[in-house]
PDB file of C-alpha atoms in Angstrom:
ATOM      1  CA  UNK K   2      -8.412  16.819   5.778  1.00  0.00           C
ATOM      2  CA  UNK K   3      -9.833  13.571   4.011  1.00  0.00           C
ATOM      3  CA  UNK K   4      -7.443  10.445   4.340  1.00  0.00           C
ATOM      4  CA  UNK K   5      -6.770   8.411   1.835  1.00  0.00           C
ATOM      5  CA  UNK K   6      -5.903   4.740   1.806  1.00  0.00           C
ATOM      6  CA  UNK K   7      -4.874   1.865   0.014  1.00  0.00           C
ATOM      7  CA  UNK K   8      -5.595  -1.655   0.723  1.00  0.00           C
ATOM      8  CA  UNK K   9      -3.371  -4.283  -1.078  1.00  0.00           C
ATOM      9  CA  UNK K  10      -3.741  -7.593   1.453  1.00  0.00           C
ATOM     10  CA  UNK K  11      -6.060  -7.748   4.099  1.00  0.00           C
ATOM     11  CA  UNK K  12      -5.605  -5.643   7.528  1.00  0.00           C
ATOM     12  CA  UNK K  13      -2.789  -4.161   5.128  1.00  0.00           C
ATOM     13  CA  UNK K  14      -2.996   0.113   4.989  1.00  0.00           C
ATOM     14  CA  UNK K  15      -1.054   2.133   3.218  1.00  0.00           C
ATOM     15  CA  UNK K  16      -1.431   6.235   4.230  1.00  0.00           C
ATOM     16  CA  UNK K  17      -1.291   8.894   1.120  1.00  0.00           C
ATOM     17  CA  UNK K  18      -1.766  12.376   1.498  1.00  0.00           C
ATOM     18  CA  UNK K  19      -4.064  14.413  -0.192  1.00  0.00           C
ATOM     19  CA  UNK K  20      -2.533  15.161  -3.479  1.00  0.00           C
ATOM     20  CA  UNK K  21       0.154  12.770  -3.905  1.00  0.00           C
ATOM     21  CA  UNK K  22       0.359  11.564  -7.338  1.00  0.00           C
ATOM     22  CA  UNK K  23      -1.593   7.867  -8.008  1.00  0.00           C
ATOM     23  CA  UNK K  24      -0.688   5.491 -10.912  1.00  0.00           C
ATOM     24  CA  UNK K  25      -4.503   4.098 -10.999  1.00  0.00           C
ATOM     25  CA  UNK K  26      -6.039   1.521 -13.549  1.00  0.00           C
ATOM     26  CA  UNK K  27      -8.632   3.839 -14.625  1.00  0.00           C
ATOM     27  CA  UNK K  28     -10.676   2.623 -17.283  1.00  0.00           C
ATOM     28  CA  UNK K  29     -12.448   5.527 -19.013  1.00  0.00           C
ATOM     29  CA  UNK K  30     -11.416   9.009 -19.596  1.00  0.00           C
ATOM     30  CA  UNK K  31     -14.647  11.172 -20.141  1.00  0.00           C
ATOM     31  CA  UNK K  32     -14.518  14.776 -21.026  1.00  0.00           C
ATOM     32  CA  UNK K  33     -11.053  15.182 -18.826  1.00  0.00           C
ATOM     33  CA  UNK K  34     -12.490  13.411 -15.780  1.00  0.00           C
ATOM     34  CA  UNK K  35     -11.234   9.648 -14.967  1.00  0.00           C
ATOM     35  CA  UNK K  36     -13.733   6.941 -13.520  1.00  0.00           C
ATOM     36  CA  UNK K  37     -12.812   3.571 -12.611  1.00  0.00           C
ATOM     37  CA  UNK K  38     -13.966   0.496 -12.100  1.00  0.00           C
ATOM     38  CA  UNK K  39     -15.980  -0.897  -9.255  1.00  0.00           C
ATOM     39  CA  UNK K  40     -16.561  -3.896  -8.766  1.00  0.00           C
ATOM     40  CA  UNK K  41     -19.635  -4.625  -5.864  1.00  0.00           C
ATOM     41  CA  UNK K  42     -19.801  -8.155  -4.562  1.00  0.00           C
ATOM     42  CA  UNK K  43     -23.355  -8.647  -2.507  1.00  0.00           C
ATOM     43  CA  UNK K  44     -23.642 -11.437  -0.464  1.00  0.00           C
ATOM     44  CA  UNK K  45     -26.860 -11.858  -1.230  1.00  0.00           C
ATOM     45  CA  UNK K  46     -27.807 -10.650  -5.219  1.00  0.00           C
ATOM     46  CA  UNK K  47     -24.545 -11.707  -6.617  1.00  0.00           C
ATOM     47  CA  UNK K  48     -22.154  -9.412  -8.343  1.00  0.00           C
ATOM     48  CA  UNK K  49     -22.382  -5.859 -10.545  1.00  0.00           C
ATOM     49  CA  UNK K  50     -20.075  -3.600 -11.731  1.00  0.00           C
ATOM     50  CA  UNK K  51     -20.407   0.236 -12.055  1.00  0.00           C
ATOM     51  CA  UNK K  52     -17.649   3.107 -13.389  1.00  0.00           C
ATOM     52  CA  UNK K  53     -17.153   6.050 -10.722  1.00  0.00           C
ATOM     53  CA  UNK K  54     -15.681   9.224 -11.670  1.00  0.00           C
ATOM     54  CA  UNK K  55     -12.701  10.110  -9.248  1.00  0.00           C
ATOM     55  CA  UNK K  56     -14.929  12.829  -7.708  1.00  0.00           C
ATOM     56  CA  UNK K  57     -17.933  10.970  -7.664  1.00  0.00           C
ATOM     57  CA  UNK K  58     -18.927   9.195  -4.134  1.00  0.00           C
ATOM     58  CA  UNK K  59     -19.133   4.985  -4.360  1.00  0.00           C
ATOM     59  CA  UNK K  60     -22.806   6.026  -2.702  1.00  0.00           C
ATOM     60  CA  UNK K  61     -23.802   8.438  -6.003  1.00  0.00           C
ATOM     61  CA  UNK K  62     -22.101   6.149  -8.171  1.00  0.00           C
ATOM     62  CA  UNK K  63     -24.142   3.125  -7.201  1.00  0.00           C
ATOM     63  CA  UNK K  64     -27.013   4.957  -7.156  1.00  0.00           C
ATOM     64  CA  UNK K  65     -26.976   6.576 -10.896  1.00  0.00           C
ATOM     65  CA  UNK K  66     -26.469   3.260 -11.487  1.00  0.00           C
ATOM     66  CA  UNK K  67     -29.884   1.873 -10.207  1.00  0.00           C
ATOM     67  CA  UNK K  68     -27.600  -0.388  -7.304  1.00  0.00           C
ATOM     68  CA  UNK K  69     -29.544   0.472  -4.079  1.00  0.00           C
ATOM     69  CA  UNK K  70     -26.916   1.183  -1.329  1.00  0.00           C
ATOM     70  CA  UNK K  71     -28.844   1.945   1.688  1.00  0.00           C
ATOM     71  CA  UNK K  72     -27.945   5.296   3.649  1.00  0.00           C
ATOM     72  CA  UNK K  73     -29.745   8.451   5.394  1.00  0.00           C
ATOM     73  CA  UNK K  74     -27.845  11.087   5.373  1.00  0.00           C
ATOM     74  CA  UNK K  75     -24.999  11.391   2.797  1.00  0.00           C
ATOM     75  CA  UNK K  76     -23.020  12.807   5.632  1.00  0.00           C
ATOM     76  CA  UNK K  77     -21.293  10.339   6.854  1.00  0.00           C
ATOM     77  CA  UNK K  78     -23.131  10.440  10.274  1.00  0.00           C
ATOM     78  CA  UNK K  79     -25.577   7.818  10.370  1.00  0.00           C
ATOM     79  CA  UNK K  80     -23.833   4.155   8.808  1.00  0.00           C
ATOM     80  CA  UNK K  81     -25.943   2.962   6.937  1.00  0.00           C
ATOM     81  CA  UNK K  82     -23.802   2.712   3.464  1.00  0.00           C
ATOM     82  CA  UNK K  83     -21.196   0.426   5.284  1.00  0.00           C
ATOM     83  CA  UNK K  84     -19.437  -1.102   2.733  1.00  0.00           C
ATOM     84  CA  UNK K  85     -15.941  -3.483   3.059  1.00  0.00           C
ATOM     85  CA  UNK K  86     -12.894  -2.302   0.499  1.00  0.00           C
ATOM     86  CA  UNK K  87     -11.656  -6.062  -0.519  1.00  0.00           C
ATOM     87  CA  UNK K  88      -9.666  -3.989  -3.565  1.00  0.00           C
ATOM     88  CA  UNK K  89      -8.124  -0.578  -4.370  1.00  0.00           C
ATOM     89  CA  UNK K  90      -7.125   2.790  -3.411  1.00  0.00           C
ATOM     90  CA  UNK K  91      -9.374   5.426  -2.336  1.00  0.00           C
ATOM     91  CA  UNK K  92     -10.159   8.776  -0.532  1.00  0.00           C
ATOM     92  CA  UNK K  93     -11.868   9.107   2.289  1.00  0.00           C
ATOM     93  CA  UNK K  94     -13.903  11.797   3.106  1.00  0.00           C
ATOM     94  CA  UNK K  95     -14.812  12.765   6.905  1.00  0.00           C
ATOM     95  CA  UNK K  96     -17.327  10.573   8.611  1.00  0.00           C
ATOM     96  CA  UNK K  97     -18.595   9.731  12.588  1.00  0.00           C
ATOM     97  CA  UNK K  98     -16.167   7.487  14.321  1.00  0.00           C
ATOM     98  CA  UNK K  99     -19.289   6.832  16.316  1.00  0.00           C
ATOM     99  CA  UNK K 100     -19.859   4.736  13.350  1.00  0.00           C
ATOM    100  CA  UNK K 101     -16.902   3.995  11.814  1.00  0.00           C
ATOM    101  CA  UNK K 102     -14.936   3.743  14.656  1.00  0.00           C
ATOM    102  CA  UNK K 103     -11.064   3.416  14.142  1.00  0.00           C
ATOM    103  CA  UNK K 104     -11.134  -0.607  14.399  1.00  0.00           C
ATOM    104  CA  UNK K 105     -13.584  -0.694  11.537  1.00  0.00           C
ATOM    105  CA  UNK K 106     -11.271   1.244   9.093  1.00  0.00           C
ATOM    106  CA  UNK K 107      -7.805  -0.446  10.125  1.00  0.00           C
ATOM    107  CA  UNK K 108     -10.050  -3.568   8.886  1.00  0.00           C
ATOM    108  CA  UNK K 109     -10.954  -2.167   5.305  1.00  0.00           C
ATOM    109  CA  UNK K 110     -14.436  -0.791   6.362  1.00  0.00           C
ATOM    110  CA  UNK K 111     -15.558   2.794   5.167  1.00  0.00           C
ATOM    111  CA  UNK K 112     -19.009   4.533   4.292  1.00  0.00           C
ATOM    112  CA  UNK K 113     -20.173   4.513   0.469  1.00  0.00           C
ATOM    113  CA  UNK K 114     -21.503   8.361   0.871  1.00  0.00           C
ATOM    114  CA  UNK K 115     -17.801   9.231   2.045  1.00  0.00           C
ATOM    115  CA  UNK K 116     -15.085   6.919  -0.324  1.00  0.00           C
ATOM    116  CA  UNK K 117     -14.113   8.467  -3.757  1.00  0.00           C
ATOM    117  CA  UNK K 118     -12.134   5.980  -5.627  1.00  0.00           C
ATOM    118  CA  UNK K 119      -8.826   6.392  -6.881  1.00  0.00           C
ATOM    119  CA  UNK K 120      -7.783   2.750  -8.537  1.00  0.00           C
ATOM    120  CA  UNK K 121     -10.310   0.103  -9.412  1.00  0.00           C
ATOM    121  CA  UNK K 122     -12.284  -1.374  -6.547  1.00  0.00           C
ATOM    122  CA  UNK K 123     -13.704  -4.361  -5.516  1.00  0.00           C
ATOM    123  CA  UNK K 124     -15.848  -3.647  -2.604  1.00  0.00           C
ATOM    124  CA  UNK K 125     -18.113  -6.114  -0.665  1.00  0.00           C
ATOM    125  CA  UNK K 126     -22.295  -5.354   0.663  1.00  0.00           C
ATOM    126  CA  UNK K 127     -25.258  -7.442   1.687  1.00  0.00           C
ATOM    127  CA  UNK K 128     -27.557  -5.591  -0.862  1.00  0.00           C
ATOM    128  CA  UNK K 129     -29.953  -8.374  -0.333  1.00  0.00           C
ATOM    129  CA  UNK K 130     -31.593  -6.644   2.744  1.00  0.00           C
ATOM    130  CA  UNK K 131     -32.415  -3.353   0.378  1.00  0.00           C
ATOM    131  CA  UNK K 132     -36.105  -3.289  -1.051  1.00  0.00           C
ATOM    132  CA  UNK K 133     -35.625  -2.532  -4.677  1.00  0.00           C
ATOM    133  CA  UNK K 134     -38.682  -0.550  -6.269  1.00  0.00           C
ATOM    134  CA  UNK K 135     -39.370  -0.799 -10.182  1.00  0.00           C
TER     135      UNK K 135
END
């Protein structure tokens, strides 16, 4: 069963289950589906900003969007698409505790391939270490 959590203050985790009902800030309604806002805040190539649909993975999202998240497997196995939640609500899908052990997510950590959002985000990544091709 995917966990889903919300992160209000840092080190701060609120539990939901699967299902409850959310009052999110989403920003677009397309053809019945809702996306919200992301906001991605790299270390190294400043910010961007991207709209994810409820179902869509942070990792697809940033991707359709030409933002180059690294990652290997789409699995959650491998964690590479490490990313910090600094904002929002979200789902989490199942992923390796080999690498993202427990003390990673009680401190807002998750993997891109495995977080669906469910409020606007603000999420944090060193995207300066990915080779962009044109």
């Amino acid at each position: 069963m995917a966990e889903q959590l919300s992160f209000r203050k840092p080190g701060y985790i609120v539990m939901k289950q699967r299902g409850e009902r959310q009052n999110g800030s989403a920003k677009s309604r397309k053809g019945g589906e809702i996306m919200f806002k992301v906001q991605v805040i790299d270390s190294g190539e400043g910010n961007h900003e991207l709209l994810c649909h409820d179902h869509e993975s942070l990792l697809d999202a940033a991707n359709r969007k030409g933002i180059k998240i690294p990652y290997a497997c789409k699995g959650g196995g491998c964690g590479m698409c490490k990313i910090k939640v600094e904002e929002g609500e979200f789902e989490r899908g199942t992923s390796s505790k080999a690498v993202l052990p427990d003390e990673e997510r009680a401190v807002n950590y998750t993997l891109a391939c495995k977080t669906y959002p469910k409020t606007d985000m603000k999420i944090l990544i060193d995207l300066s270490k990915v080779t962009h091709s044109s």
